[in-house]
PDB file of C-alpha atoms in Angstrom:
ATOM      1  CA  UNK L   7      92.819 -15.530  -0.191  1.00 65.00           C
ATOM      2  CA  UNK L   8      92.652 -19.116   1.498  1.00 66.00           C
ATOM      3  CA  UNK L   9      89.617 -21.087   0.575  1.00 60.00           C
ATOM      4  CA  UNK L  10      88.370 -21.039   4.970  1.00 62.00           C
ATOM      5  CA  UNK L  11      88.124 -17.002   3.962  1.00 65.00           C
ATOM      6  CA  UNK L  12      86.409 -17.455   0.626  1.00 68.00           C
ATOM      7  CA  UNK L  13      82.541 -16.372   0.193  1.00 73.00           C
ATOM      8  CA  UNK L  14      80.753 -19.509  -0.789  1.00 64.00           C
ATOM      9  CA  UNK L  15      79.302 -18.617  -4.468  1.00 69.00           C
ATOM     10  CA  UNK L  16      75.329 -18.026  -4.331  1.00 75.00           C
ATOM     11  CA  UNK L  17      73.182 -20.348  -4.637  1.00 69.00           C
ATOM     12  CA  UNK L  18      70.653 -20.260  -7.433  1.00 72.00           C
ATOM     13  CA  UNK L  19      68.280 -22.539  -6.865  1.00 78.00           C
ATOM     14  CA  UNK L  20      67.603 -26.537  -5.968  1.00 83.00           C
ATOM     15  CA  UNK L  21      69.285 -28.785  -8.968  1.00 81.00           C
ATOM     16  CA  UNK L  22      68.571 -31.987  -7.322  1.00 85.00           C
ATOM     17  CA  UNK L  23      66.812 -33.956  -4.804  1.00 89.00           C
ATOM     18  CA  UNK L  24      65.735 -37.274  -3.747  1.00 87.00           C
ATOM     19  CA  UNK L  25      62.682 -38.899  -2.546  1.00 90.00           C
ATOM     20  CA  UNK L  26      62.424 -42.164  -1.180  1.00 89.00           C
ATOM     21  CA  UNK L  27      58.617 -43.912  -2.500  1.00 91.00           C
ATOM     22  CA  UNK L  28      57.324 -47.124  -1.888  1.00 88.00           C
ATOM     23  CA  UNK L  29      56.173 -48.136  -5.767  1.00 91.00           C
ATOM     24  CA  UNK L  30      58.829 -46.632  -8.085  1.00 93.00           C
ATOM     25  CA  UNK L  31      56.548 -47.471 -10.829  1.00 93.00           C
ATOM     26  CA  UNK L  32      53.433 -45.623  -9.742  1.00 93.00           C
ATOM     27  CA  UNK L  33      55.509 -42.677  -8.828  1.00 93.00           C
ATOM     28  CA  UNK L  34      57.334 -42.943 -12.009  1.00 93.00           C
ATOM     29  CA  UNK L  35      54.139 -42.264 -13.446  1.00 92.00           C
ATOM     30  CA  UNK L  36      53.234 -39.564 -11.368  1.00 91.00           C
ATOM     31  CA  UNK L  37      55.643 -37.186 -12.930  1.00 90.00           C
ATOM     32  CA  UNK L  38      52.882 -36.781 -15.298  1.00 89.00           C
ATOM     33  CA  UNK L  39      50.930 -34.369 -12.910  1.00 91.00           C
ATOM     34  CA  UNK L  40      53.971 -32.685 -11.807  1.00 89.00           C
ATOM     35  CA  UNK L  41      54.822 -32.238 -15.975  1.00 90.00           C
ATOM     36  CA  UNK L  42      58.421 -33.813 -15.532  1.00 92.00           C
ATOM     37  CA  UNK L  43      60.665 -35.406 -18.137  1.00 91.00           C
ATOM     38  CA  UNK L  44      61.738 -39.036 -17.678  1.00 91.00           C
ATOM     39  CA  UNK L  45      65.695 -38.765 -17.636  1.00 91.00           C
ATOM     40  CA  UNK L  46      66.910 -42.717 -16.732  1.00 90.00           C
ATOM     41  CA  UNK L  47      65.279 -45.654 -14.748  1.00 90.00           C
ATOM     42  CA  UNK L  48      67.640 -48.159 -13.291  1.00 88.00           C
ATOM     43  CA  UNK L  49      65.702 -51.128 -12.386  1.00 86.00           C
ATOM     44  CA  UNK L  50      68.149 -52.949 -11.019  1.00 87.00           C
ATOM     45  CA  UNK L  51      68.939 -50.178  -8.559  1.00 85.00           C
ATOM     46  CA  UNK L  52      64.959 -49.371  -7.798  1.00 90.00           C
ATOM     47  CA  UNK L  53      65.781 -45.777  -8.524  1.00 90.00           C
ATOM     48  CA  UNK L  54      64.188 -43.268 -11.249  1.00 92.00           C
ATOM     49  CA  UNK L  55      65.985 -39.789 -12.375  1.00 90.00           C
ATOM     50  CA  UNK L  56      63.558 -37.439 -13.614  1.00 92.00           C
ATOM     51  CA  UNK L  57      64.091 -33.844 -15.362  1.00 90.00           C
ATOM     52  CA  UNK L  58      62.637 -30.606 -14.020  1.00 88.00           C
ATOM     53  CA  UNK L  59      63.073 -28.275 -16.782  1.00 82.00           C
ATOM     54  CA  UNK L  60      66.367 -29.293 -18.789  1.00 74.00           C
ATOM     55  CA  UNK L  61      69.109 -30.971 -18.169  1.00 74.00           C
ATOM     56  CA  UNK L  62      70.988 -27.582 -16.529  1.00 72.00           C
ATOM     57  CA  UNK L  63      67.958 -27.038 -14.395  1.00 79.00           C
ATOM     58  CA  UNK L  64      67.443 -29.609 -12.135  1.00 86.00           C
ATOM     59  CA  UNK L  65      66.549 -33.360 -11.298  1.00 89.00           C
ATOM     60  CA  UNK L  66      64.569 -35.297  -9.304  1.00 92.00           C
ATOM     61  CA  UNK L  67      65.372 -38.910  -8.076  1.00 90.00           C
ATOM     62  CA  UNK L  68      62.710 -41.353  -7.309  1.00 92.00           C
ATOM     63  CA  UNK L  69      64.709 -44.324  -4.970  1.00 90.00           C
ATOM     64  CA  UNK L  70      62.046 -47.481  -3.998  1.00 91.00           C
ATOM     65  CA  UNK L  71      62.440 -47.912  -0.578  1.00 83.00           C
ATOM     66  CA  UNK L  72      60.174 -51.436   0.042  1.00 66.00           C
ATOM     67  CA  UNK L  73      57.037 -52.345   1.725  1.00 54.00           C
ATOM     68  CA  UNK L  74      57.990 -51.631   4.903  1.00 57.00           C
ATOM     69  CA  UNK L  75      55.260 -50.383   7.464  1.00 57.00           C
ATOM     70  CA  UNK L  76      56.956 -46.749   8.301  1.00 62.00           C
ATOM     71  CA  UNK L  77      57.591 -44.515   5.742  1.00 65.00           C
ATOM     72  CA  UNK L  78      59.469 -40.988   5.811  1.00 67.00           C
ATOM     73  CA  UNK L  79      57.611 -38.531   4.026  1.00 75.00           C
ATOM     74  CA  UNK L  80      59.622 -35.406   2.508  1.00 84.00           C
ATOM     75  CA  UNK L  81      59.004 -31.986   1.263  1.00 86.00           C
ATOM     76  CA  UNK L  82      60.139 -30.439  -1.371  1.00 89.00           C
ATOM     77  CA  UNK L  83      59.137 -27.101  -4.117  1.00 89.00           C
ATOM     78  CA  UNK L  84      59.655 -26.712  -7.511  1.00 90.00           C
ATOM     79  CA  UNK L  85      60.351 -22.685  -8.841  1.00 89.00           C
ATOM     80  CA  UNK L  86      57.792 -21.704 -11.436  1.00 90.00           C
ATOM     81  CA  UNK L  87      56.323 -18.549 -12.368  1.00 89.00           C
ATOM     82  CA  UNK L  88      53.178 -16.998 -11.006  1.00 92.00           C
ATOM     83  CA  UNK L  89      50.911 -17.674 -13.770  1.00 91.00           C
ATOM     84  CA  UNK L  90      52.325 -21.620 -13.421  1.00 91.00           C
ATOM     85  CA  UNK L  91      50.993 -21.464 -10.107  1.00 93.00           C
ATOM     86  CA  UNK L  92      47.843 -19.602 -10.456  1.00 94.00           C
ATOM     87  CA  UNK L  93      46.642 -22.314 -13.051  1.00 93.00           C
ATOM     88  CA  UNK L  94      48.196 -25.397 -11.203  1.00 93.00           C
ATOM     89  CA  UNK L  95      45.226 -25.791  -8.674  1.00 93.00           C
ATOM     90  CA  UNK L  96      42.919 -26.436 -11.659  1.00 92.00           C
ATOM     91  CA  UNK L  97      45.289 -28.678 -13.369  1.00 91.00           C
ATOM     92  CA  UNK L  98      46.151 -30.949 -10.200  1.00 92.00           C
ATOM     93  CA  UNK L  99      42.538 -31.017  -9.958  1.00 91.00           C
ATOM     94  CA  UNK L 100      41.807 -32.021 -13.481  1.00 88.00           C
ATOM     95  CA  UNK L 101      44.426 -34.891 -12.901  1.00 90.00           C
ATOM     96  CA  UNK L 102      42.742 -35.927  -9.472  1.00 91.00           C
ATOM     97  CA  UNK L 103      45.042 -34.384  -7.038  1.00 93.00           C
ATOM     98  CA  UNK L 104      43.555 -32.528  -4.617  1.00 96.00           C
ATOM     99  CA  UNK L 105      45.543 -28.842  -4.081  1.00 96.00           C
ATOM    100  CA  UNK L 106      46.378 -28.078  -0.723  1.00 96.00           C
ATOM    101  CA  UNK L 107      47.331 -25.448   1.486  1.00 96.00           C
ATOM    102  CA  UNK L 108      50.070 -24.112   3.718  1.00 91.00           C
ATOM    103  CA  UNK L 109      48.935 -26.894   6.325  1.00 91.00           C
ATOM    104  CA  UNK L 110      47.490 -29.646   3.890  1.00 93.00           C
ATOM    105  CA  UNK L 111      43.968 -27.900   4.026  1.00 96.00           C
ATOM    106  CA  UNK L 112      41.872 -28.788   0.389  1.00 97.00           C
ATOM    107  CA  UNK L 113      42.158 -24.570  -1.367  1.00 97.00           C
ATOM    108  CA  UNK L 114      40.935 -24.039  -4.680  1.00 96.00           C
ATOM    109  CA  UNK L 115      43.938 -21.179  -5.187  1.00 97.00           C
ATOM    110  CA  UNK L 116      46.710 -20.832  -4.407  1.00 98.00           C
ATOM    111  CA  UNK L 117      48.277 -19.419  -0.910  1.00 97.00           C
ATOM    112  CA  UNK L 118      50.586 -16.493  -0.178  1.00 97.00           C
ATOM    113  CA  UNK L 119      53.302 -16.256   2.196  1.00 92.00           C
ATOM    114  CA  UNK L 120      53.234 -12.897   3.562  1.00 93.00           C
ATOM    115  CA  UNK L 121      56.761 -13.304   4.742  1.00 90.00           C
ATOM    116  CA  UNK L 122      58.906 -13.675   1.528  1.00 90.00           C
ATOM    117  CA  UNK L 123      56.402 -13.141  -0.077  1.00 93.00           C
ATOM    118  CA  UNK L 124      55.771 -15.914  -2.110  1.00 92.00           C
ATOM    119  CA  UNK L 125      52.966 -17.771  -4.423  1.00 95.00           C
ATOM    120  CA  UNK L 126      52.320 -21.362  -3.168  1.00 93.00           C
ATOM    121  CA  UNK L 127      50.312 -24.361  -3.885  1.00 94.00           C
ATOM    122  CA  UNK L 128      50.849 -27.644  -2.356  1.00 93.00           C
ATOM    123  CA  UNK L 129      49.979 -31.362  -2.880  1.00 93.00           C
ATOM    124  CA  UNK L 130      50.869 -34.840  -1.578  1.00 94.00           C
ATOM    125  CA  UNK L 131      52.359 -37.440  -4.431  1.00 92.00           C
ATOM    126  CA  UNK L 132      51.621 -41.506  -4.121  1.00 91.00           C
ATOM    127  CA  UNK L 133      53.810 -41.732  -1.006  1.00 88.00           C
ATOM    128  CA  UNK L 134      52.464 -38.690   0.880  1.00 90.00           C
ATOM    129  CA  UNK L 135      55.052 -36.383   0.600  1.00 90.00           C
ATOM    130  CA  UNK L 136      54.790 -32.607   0.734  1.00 90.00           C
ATOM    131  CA  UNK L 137      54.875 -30.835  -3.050  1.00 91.00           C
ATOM    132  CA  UNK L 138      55.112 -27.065  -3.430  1.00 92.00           C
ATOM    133  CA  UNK L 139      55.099 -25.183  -6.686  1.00 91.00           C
ATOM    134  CA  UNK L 140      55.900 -21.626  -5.666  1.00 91.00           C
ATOM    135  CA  UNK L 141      56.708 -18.513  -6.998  1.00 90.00           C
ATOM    136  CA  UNK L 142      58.279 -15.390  -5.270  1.00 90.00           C
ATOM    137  CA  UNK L 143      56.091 -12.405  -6.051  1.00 93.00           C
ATOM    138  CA  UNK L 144      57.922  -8.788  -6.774  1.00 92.00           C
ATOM    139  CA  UNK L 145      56.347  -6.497  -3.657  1.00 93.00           C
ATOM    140  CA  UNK L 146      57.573  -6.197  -0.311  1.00 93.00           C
ATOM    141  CA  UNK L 147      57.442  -8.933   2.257  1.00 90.00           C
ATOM    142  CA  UNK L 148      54.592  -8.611   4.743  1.00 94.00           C
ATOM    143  CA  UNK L 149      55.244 -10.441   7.706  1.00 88.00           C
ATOM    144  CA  UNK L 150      51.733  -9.704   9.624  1.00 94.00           C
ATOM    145  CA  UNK L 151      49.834 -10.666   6.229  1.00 95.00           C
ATOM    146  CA  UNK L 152      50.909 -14.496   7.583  1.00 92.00           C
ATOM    147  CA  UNK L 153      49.618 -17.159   5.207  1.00 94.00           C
ATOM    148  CA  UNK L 154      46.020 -16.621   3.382  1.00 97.00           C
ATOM    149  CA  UNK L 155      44.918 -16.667  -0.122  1.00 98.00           C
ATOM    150  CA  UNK L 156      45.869 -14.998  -2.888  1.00 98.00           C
ATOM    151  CA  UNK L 157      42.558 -13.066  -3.477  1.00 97.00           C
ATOM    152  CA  UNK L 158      43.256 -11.832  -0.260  1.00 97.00           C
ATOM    153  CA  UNK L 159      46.881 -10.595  -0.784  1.00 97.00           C
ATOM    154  CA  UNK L 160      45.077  -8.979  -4.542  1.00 96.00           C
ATOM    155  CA  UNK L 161      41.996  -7.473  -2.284  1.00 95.00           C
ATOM    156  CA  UNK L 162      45.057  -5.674  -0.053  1.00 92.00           C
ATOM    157  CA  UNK L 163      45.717  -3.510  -2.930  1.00 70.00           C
TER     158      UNK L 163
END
């Protein structure tokens, strides 16, 4: 078989990504409220690498971009299970980060999306990008439940 006719192996999940900030220090601290592991700072470079789980899991990297005026603002979810995300609202809280929903409303639980479905909370870090913890819940996507909160999706039986 030639390698144009191969089946790309599946993905399992995000291993690493990169955000761009404009303090590396104070966002180097905020891996506190996201509960990630400091894996190397390179000063000289202005760049951070952080841990999400272990080593074989995942990483994060934190790049400094400067002071400049415009800044591009990313998105990006970390996979955690249910119970993770059911308590994170009261942590992020408890920390001083507001939780947010689907579109950057203030929630005080978490959100499904009726779609996958799926578990989500958000939150915006120092530099205002996008954070989603999310987990995907075992029942069968719901397309026309949209996205509302998870009382609701428990009060639909």
């Amino acid at each position: 078989m030639t390698a144009e006719n191969a089946a790309m192996p599946k993905v399992l999940g995000l291993y690493e990504t990169h955000l761009t900030v404009a303090d590396l220090k104070t966002s180097t601290e905020y891996r506190d409220v996201v509960g990630l592991e400091l894996a190397a700072s390179f000063e000289e470079r202005k760049v951070t690498f952080l841990w999400v789980d272990d080593r074989k899991t995942g990483m994060l990297g934190l790049w400094e971009t400067g002071t400049g005026p415009l800044k591009m603002r990313l998105h990006i979810a970390f996979h955690m299970t249910a119970d993770g995300v059911l308590q994170a609202p009261d942590i992020l809280r408890a920390k001083g980060v507001e939780p947010l929903g689907f579109t950057g409303e203030p929630v005080t639980e978490p959100v499904v999306l009726g779609w996958m479905p799926a578990l989500s909370i958000y939150f915006k870090d120092p530099d205002g990008h996008s954070i989603e913890f999310i987990s995907v819940l075992d029942a069968d996507p719901d397309r026309s439940f949209g996205v509302r909160p998870f009382s609701e999706w428990q009060a639909q039986g």
